[in-house]
Coordinates of C-alpha atoms and ligand atoms in Angstrom, one line a residue:
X1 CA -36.2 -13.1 6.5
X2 CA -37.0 -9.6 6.5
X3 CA -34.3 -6.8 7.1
X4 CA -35.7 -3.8 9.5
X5 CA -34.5 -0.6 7.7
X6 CA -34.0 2.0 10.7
X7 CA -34.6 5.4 10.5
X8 CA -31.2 6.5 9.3
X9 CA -30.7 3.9 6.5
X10 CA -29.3 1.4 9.4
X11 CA -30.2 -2.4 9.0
X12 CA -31.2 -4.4 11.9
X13 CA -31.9 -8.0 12.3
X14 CA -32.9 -10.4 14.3
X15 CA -29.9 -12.7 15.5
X16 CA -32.3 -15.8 15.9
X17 CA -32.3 -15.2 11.9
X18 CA -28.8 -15.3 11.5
X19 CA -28.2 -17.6 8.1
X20 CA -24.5 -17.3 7.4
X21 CA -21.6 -16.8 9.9
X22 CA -18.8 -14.4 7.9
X23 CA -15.6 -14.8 10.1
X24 CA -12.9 -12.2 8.9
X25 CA -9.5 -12.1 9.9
X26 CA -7.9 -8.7 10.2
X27 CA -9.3 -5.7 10.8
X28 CA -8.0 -2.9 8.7
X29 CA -8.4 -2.1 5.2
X30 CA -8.9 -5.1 3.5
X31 CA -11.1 -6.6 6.4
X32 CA -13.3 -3.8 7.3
X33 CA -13.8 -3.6 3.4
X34 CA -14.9 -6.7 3.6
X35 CA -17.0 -7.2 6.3
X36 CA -19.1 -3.4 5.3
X37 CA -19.6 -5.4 1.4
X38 CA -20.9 -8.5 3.7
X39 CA -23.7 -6.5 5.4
X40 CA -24.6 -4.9 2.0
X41 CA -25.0 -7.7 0.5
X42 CA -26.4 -9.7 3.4
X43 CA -28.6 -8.3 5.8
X44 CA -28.8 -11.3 8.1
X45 CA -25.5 -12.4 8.6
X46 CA -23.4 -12.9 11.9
X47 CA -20.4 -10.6 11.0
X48 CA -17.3 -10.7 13.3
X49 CA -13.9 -9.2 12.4
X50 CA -11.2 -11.0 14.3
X51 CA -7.9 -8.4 14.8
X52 CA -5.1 -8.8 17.0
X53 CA -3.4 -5.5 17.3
X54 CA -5.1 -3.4 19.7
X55 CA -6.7 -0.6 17.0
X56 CA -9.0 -1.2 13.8
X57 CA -9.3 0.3 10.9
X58 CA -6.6 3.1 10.5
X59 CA -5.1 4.6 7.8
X60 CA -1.9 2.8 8.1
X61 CA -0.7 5.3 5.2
X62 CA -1.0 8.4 7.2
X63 CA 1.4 6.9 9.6
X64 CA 4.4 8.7 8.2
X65 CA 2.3 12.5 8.3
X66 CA 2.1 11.6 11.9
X67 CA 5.3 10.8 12.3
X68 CA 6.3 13.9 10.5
X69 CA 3.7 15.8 12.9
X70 CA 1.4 16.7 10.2
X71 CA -1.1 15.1 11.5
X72 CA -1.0 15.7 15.1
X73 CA -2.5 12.5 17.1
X74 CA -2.2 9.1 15.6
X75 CA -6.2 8.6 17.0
X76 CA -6.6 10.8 14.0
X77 CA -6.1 7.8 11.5
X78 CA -8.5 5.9 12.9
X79 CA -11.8 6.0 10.6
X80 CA -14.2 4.0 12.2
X81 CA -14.0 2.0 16.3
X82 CA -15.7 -1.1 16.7
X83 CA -18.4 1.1 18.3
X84 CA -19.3 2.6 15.2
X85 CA -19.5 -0.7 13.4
X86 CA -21.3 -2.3 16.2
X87 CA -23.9 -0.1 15.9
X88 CA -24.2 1.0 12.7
X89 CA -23.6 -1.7 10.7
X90 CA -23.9 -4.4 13.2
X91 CA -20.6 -5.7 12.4
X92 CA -18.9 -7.4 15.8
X93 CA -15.2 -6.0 15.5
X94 CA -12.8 -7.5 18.5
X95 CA -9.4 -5.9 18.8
X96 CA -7.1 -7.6 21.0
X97 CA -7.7 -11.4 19.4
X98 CA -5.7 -13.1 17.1
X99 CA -6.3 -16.0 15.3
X100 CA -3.9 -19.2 15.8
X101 CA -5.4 -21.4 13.2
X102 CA -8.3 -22.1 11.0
X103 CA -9.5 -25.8 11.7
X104 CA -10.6 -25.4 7.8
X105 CA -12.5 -29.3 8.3
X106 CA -14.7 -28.3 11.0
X107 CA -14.7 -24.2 9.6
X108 CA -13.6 -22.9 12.9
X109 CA -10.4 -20.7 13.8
X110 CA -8.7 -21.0 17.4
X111 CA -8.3 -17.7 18.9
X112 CA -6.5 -16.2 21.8
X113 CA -6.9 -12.9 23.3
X114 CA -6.5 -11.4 27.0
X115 CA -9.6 -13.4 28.2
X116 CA -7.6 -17.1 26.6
X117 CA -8.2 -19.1 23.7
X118 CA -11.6 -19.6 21.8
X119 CA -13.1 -21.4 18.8
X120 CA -14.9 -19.0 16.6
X121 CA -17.1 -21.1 13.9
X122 CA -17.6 -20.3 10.6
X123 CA -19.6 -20.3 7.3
X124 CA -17.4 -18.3 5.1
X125 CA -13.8 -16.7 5.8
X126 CA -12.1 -14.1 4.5
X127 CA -8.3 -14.0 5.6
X128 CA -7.0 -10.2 5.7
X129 CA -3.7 -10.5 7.4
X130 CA -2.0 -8.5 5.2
X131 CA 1.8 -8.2 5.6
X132 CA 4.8 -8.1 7.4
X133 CA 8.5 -6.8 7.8
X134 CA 10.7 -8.9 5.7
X135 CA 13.5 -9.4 8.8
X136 CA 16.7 -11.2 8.1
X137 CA 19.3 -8.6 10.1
X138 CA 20.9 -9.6 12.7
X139 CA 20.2 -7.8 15.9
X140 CA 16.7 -6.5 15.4
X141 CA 15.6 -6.5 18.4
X142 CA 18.1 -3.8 19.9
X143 CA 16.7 -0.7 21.5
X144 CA 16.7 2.2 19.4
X145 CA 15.4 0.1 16.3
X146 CA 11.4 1.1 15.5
X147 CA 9.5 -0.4 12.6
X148 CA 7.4 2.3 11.2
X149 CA 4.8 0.4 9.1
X150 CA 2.4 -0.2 12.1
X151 CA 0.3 1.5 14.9
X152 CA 2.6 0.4 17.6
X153 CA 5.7 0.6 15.8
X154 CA 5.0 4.3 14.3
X155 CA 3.6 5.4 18.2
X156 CA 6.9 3.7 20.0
X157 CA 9.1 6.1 17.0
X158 CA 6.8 8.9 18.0
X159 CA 7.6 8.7 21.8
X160 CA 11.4 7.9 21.0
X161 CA 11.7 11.0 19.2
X162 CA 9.5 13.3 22.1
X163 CA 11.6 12.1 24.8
X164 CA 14.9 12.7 22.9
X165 CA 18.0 15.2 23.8
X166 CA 19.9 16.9 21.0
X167 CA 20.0 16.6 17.4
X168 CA 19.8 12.4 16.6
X169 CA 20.8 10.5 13.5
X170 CA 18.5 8.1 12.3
X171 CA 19.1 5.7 9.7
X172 CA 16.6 4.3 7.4
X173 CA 17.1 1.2 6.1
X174 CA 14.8 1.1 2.8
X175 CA 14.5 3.3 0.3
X176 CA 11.3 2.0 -1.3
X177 CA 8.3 4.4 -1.0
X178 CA 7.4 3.6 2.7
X179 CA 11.6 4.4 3.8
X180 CA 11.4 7.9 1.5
X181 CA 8.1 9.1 3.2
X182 CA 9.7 8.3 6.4
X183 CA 13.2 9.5 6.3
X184 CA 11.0 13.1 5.0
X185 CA 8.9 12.9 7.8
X186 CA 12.1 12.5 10.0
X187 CA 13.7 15.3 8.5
X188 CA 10.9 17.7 9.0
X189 CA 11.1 16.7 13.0
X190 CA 14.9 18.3 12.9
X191 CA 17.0 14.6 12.3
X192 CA 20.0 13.9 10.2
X193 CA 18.6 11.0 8.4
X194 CA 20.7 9.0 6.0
X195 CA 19.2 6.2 4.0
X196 CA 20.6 2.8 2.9
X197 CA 19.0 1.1 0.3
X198 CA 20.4 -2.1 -1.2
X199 CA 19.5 -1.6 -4.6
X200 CA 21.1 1.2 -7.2
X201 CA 17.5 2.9 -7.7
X202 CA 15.3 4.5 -4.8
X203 CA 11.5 4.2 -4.6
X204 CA 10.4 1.0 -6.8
X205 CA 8.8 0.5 -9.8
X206 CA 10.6 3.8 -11.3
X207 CA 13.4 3.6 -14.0
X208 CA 16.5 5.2 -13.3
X209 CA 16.1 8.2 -14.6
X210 CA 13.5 9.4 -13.0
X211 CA 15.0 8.1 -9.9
X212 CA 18.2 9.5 -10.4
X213 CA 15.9 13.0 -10.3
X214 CA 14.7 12.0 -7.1
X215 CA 17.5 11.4 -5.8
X216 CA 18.5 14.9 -6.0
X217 CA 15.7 15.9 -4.5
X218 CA 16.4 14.0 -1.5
X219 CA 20.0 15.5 -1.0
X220 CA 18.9 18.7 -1.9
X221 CA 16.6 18.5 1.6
X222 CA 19.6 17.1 3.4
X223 CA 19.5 13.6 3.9
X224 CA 22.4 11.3 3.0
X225 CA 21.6 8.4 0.4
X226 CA 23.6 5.0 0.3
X227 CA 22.6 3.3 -2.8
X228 CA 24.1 0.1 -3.4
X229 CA 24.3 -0.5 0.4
X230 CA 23.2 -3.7 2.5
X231 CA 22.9 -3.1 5.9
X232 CA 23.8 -6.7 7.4
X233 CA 23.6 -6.4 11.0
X234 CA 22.7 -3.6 13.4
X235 CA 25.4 -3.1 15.9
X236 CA 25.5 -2.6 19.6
X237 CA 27.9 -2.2 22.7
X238 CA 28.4 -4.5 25.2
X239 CA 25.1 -3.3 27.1
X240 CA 23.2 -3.5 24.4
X241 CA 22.8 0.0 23.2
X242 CA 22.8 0.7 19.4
X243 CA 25.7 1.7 18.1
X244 CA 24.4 1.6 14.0
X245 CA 24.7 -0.7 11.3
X246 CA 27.1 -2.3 9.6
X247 CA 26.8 -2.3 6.0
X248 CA 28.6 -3.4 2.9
X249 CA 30.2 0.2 2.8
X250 CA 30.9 0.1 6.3
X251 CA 30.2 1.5 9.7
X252 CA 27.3 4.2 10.7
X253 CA 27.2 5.5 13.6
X254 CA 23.2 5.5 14.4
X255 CA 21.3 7.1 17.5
X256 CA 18.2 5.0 16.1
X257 CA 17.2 2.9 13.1
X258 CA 13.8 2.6 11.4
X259 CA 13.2 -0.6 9.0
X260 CA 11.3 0.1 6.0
X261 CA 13.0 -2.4 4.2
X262 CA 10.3 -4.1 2.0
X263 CA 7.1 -6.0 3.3
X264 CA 6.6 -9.3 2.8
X265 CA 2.4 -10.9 2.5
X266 CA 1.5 -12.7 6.1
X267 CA 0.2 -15.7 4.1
X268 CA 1.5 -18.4 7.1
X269 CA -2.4 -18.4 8.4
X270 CA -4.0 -19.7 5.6
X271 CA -1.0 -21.7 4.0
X272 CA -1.5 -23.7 7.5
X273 CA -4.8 -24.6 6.8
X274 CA -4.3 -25.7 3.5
X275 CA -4.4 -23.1 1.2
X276 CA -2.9 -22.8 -2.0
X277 CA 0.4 -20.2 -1.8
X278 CA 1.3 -18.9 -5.4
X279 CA 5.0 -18.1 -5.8
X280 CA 4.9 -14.4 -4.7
X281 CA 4.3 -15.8 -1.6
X282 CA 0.9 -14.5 -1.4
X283 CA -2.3 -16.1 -1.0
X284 CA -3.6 -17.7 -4.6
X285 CA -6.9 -16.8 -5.7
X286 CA -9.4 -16.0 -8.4
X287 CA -10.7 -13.2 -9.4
X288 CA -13.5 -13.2 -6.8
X289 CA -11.1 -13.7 -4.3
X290 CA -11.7 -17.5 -3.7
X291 CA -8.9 -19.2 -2.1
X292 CA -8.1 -22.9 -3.0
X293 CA -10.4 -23.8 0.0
X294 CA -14.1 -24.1 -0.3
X295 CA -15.6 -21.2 2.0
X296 CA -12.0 -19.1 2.4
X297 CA -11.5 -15.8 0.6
X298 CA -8.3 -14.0 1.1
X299 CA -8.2 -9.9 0.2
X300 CA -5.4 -7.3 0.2
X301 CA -1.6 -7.2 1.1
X302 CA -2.1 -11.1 2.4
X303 CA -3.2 -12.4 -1.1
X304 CA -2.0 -12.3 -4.8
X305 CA -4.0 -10.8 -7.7
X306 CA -3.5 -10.0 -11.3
X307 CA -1.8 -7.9 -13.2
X308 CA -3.9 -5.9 -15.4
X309 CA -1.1 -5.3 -17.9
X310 CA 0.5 -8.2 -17.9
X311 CA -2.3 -10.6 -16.9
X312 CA -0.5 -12.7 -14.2
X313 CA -0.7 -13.1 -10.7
X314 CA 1.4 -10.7 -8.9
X315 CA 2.1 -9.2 -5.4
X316 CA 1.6 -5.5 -5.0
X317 CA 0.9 -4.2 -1.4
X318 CA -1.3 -1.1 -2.2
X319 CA -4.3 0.2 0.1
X320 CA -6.2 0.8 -3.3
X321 CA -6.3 -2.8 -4.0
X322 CA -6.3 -3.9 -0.7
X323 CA -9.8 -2.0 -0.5
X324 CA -11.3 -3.0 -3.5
X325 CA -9.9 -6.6 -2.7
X326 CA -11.8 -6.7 0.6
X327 CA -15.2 -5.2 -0.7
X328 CA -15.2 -8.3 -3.5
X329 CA -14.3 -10.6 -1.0
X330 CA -17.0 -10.0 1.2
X331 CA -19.5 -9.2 -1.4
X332 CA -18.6 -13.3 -2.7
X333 CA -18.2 -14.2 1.1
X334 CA -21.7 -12.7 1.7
X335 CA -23.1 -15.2 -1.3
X336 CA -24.3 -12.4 -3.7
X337 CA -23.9 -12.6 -7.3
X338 CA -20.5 -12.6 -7.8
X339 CA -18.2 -9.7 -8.4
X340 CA -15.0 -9.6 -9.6
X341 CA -11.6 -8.0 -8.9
X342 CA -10.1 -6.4 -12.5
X343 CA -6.6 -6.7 -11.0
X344 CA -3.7 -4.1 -10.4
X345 CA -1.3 -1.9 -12.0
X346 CA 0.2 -0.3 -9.0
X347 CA -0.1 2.8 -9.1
X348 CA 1.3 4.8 -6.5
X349 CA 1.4 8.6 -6.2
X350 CA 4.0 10.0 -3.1
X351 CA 4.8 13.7 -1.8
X352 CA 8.4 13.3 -0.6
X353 CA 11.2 15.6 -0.4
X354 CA 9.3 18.6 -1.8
X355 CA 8.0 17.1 -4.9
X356 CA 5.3 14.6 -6.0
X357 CA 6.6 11.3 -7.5
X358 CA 4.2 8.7 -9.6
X359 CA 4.3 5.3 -11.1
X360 CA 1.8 3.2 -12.8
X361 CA 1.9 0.0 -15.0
X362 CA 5.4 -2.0 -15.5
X363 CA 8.6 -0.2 -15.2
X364 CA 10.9 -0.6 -18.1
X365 CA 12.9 -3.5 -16.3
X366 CA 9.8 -5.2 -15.2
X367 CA 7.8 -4.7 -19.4
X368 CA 11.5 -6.2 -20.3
X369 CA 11.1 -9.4 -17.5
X370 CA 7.5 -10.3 -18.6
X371 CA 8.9 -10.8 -22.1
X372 CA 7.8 -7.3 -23.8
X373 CA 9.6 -5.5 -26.2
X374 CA 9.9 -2.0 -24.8
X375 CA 10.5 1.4 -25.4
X376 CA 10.6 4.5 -22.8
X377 CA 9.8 8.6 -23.4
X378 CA 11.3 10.6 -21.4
X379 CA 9.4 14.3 -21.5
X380 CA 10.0 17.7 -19.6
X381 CA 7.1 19.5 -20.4
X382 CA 5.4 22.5 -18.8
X383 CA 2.0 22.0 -16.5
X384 CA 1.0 25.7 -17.5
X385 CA 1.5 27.9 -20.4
X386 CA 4.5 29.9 -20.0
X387 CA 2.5 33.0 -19.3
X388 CA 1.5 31.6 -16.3
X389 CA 4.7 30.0 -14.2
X390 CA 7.4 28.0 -15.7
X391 CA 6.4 24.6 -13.6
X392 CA 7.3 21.9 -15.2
X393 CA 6.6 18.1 -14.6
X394 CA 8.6 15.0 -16.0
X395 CA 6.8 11.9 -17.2
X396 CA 8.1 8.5 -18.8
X397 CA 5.9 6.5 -20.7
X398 CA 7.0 3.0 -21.8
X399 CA 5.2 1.4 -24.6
X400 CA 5.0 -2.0 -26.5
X401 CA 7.2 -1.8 -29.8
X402 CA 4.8 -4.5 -31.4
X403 CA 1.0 -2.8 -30.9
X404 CA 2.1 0.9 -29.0
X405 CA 0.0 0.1 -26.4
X406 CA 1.1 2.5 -23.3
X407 CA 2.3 -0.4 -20.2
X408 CA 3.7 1.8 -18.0
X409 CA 4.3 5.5 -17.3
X410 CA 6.1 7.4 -14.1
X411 CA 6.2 11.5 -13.3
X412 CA 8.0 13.4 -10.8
X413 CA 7.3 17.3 -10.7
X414 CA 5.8 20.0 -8.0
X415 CA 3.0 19.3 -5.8
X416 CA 0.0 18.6 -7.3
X417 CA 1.6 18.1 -10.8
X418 CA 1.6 14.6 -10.8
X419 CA -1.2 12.9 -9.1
X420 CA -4.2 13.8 -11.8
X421 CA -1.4 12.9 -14.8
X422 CA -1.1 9.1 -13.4
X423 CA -4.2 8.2 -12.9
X424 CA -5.3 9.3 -16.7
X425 CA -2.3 7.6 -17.8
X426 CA -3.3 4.8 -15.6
X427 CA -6.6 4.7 -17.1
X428 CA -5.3 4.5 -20.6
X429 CA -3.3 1.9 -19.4
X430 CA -6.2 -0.2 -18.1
X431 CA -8.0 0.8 -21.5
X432 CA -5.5 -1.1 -23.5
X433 CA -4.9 2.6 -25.1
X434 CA -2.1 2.7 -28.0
X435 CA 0.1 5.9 -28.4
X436 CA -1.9 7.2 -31.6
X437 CA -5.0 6.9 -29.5
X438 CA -2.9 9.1 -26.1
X439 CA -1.7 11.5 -28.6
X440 CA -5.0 12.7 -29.0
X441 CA -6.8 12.1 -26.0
X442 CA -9.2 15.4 -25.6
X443 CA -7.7 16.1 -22.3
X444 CA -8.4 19.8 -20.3
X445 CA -6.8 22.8 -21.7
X446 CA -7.2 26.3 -19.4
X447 CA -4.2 28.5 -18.4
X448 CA -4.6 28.7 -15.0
X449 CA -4.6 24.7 -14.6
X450 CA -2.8 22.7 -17.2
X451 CA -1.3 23.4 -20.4
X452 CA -2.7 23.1 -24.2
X453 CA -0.5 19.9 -24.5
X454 CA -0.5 17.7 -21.7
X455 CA 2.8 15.8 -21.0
X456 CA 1.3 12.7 -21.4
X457 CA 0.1 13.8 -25.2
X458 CA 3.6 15.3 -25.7
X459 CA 5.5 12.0 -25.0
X460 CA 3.2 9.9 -27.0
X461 CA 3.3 12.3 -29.7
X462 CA 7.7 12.2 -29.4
X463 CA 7.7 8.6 -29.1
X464 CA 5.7 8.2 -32.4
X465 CA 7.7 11.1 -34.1
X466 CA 10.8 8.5 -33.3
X467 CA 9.8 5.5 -34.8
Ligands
LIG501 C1 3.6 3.8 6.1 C2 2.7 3.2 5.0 C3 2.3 4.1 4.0 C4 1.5 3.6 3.0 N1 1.1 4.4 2.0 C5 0.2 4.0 1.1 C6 -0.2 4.8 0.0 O1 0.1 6.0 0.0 N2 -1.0 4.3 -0.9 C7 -1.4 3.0 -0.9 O2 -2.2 2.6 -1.7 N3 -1.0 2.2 0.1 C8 -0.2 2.6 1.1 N4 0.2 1.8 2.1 C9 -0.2 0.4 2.0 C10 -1.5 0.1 2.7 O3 -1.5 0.7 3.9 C11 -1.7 -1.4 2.8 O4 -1.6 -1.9 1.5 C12 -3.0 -1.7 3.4 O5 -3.1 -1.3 4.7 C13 -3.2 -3.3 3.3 O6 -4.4 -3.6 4.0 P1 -4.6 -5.0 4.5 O7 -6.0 -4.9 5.2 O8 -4.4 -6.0 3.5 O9 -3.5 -5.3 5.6 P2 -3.1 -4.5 6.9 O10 -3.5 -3.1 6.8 O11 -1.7 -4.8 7.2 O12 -4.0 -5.2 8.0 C14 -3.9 -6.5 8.3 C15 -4.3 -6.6 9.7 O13 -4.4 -8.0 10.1 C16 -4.1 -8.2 11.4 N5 -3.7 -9.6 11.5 C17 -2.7 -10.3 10.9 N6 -2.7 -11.6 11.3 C18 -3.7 -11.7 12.2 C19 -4.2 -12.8 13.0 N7 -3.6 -14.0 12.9 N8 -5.2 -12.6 13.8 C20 -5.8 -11.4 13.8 N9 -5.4 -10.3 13.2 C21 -4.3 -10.5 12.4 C22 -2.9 -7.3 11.6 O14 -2.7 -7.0 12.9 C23 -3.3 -6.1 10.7 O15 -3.9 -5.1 11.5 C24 1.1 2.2 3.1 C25 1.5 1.4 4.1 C26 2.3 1.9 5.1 C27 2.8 1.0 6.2

């Protein structure tokens, strides 16, 4: 078999040629990751990217800039059509297909789409179906409540909110990341937003400190926060129209409710066919993405990894991973040497509320639950000699007491303070670094962008002064 290389670096061939038949299941991050790492690896292939919603590959995490009107049309997220693909990678992408089943025996998946149902065969599969709304309130399906972790939900928000009267009060029930981003974006479109989150910390994976300081940020911009709060059924009047929730604090009145409350992996697919489930929930597999089913590799939010601190498997719903999942899956799927996925720490870097908030590694609750004796280090230090500005950015580190090894660390500062700080602290963290080793990383010095002591140095160097 030989590949034609086009003019532009595009690779033809010939579909008489075809050798292997890579069937993918969901067509966003994880998926399109892996079917682009299929055609590099494999030239010949039949690729065909199965997705039921009616758009591919978006950036589902610019949804809440569009819902804030940042970014003006939601069209904008999308970074590649099925045209694109067809042609330029020859990678067959159908919107508007979902897949009922995967007849694993026989390696085809049952399909139905606007035209009925088809049988789609298979040599290799890679199951991307990433994850859903946990549900489990009563009366979700009330007008006036939007989901706002999708394309459809965020567009039906968007239109709810254009074709409104007055000043409305949305409540947002969740206040992970995904509920915080959203109840900022709601408040720059002129809501009231209060948030109810069940838990007594806000955006997780933090400790409580740092998200008690977030927490001030958020009333400071003027939304109302219920920590501690269940919502336990949304309530409506006799014709059906929301009223609000009901909650373990009581009533709210509500003119309309997103959920953001937690996500939960779509593993049903491939736990139908056979496929090991790991208790996360998630999709059990190896480190090159292998399912417990000869020829099925799961990637992203659908599917488990491994923790890189820790060094079990874990379920962290992250485009990064999802991405790098995807492109290891396909490479594997693809039958190239195999390549291996390193694992996770989650890191996660937000804007919300006028400030940047981090987190990488464990938090100090979750170093405690995988059996680790723990300390944390709180810091406020300065991103800029004083000369400069008096900006200053917190950070946490949390280290092992027995080797000092850095497992975790979370920041919270201006815009642009944190971002650059978690992902060195991140990369210590995947280094195995120790504090001794932190305190003297040879990290950038210059006035005009970061101090002579980076916070990260300082708290290594105050958690060691303390021992
Ligand atoms: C509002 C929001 C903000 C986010 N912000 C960030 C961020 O800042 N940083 C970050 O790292 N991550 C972020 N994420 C998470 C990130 O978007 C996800 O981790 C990533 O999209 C997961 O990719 P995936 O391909 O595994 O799953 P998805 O993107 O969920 O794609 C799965 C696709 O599979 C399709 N599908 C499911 N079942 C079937 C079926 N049976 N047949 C056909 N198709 C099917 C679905 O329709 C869906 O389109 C954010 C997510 C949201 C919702």
């Amino acid at each position: 078999l030989r590949p034609k290389i086009g003019g532009a670096g595009e690779v033809s061939y010939n579909a008489d040629s075809v050798s292997d038949r890579i069937l993918i299941i969901g067509g966003v991050a994880a998926g399109l990751s892996a079917a682009s790492a299929a055609r590099r690896a494999s030239a010949s292939a039949q690729i065909v990217v199965l997705e039921r919603g009616p758009v591919s590959s978006y950036g589902a995490c610019g949804l809440p800039a569009f819902l804030s009107g940042r970014v003006r049309r939601l069209d904008d997220l999308v970074v590649y059509t099925p045209e694109f693909f067809r042609e330029r990678r020859h990678i067959e992408v159908l919107t508007g297909h979902e897949a009922l089943e995967v007849l694993g025996g026989r390696r085809r998946v049952r399909t139905r789409s606007a035209k009925g149902e088809k049988l789609f065969d298979y040599d290799r599969l890679v199951i991307c179906t990433g994850a859903v709304g946990r549900a489990g309130i009563a009366g979700l399906e009330t007008a006036g409540v939007f989901e706002a972790n999708t394309w459809t939900g965020a567009q039906a928000l968007d239109a709810a909110l254009r074709g409104a009267r007055g000043r409305l009060h949305a409540g947002v029930i969740g206040g992970g990341y995904i509920g915080l981003e959203v109840a900022d974006a709601l408040l720059s479109r002129g809501l009231e937003v209060s948030i109810f989150e069940r838990g007594p910390t806000i955006l997780n994976g933090v400790d409580g400190d740092i998200s008690a300081l977030l927490e001030e940020a958020v009333v400071e911009r003027g939304a109302r926060l219920f920590k501690s709060t269940e919502v336990r059924e949304i309530a409506a009047d006799e014709a059906g129209h929301l009223r609000g929730v009901e909650t373990t604090a009581g009533t709210a009145d509500l003119d309309l409710v997103v959920m953001c409350a937690g996500l939960k992996p779509d593993s049903g697919l491939a736990a139908a066919a056979g496929a090991a489930v790991g208790d996360t929930g998630a999709i059990a597999v190896d480190d090159r993405q292998q399912t417990s089913l000869a020829g099925i590799f799961a990637a992203g939010d659908c599917a488990e990894t491994r923790h890189v601190v820790t060094g079990k498997p874990t379920w962290i719903a992250l485009g990064t991973a999802a991405n790098k999942q995807g492109r290891v899956a396909g490479h594997n799927a693809a039958g190239a040497p195999a390549t291996r996925f390193i694992g996770v720490l989650g890191t996660l870097a937000v804007r919300i509320f006028g400030r940047d908030a981090g987190r990488t590694g464990l938090s100090s609750a979750e170093a405690e639950a995988a059996g680790y004796r723990v300390a944390g280090e709180l810091v406020e230090a300065a991103t800029q000699p004083g000369y400069m500005g008096q900006e200053r950015v917190t950070i946490k580190i949390i280290y092992r007491l027995d080797d000092l090894r850095l497992v975790g660390c979370q920041l919270l500062g201006r815009e642009g303070a944190v971002a650059g700080r978690l992902n060195v602290a991140a990369t210590a963290i995947t280094g195995g670094m120790t504090l001794p080793e932190i305190e003297q990383l040879d990290l950038a010095y210059s006035p005009a962008l970061a101090p002579l002591y980076e916070p990260l140095l300082i708290a290594a160097h105050n958690a060691l002064r303390r021992r």
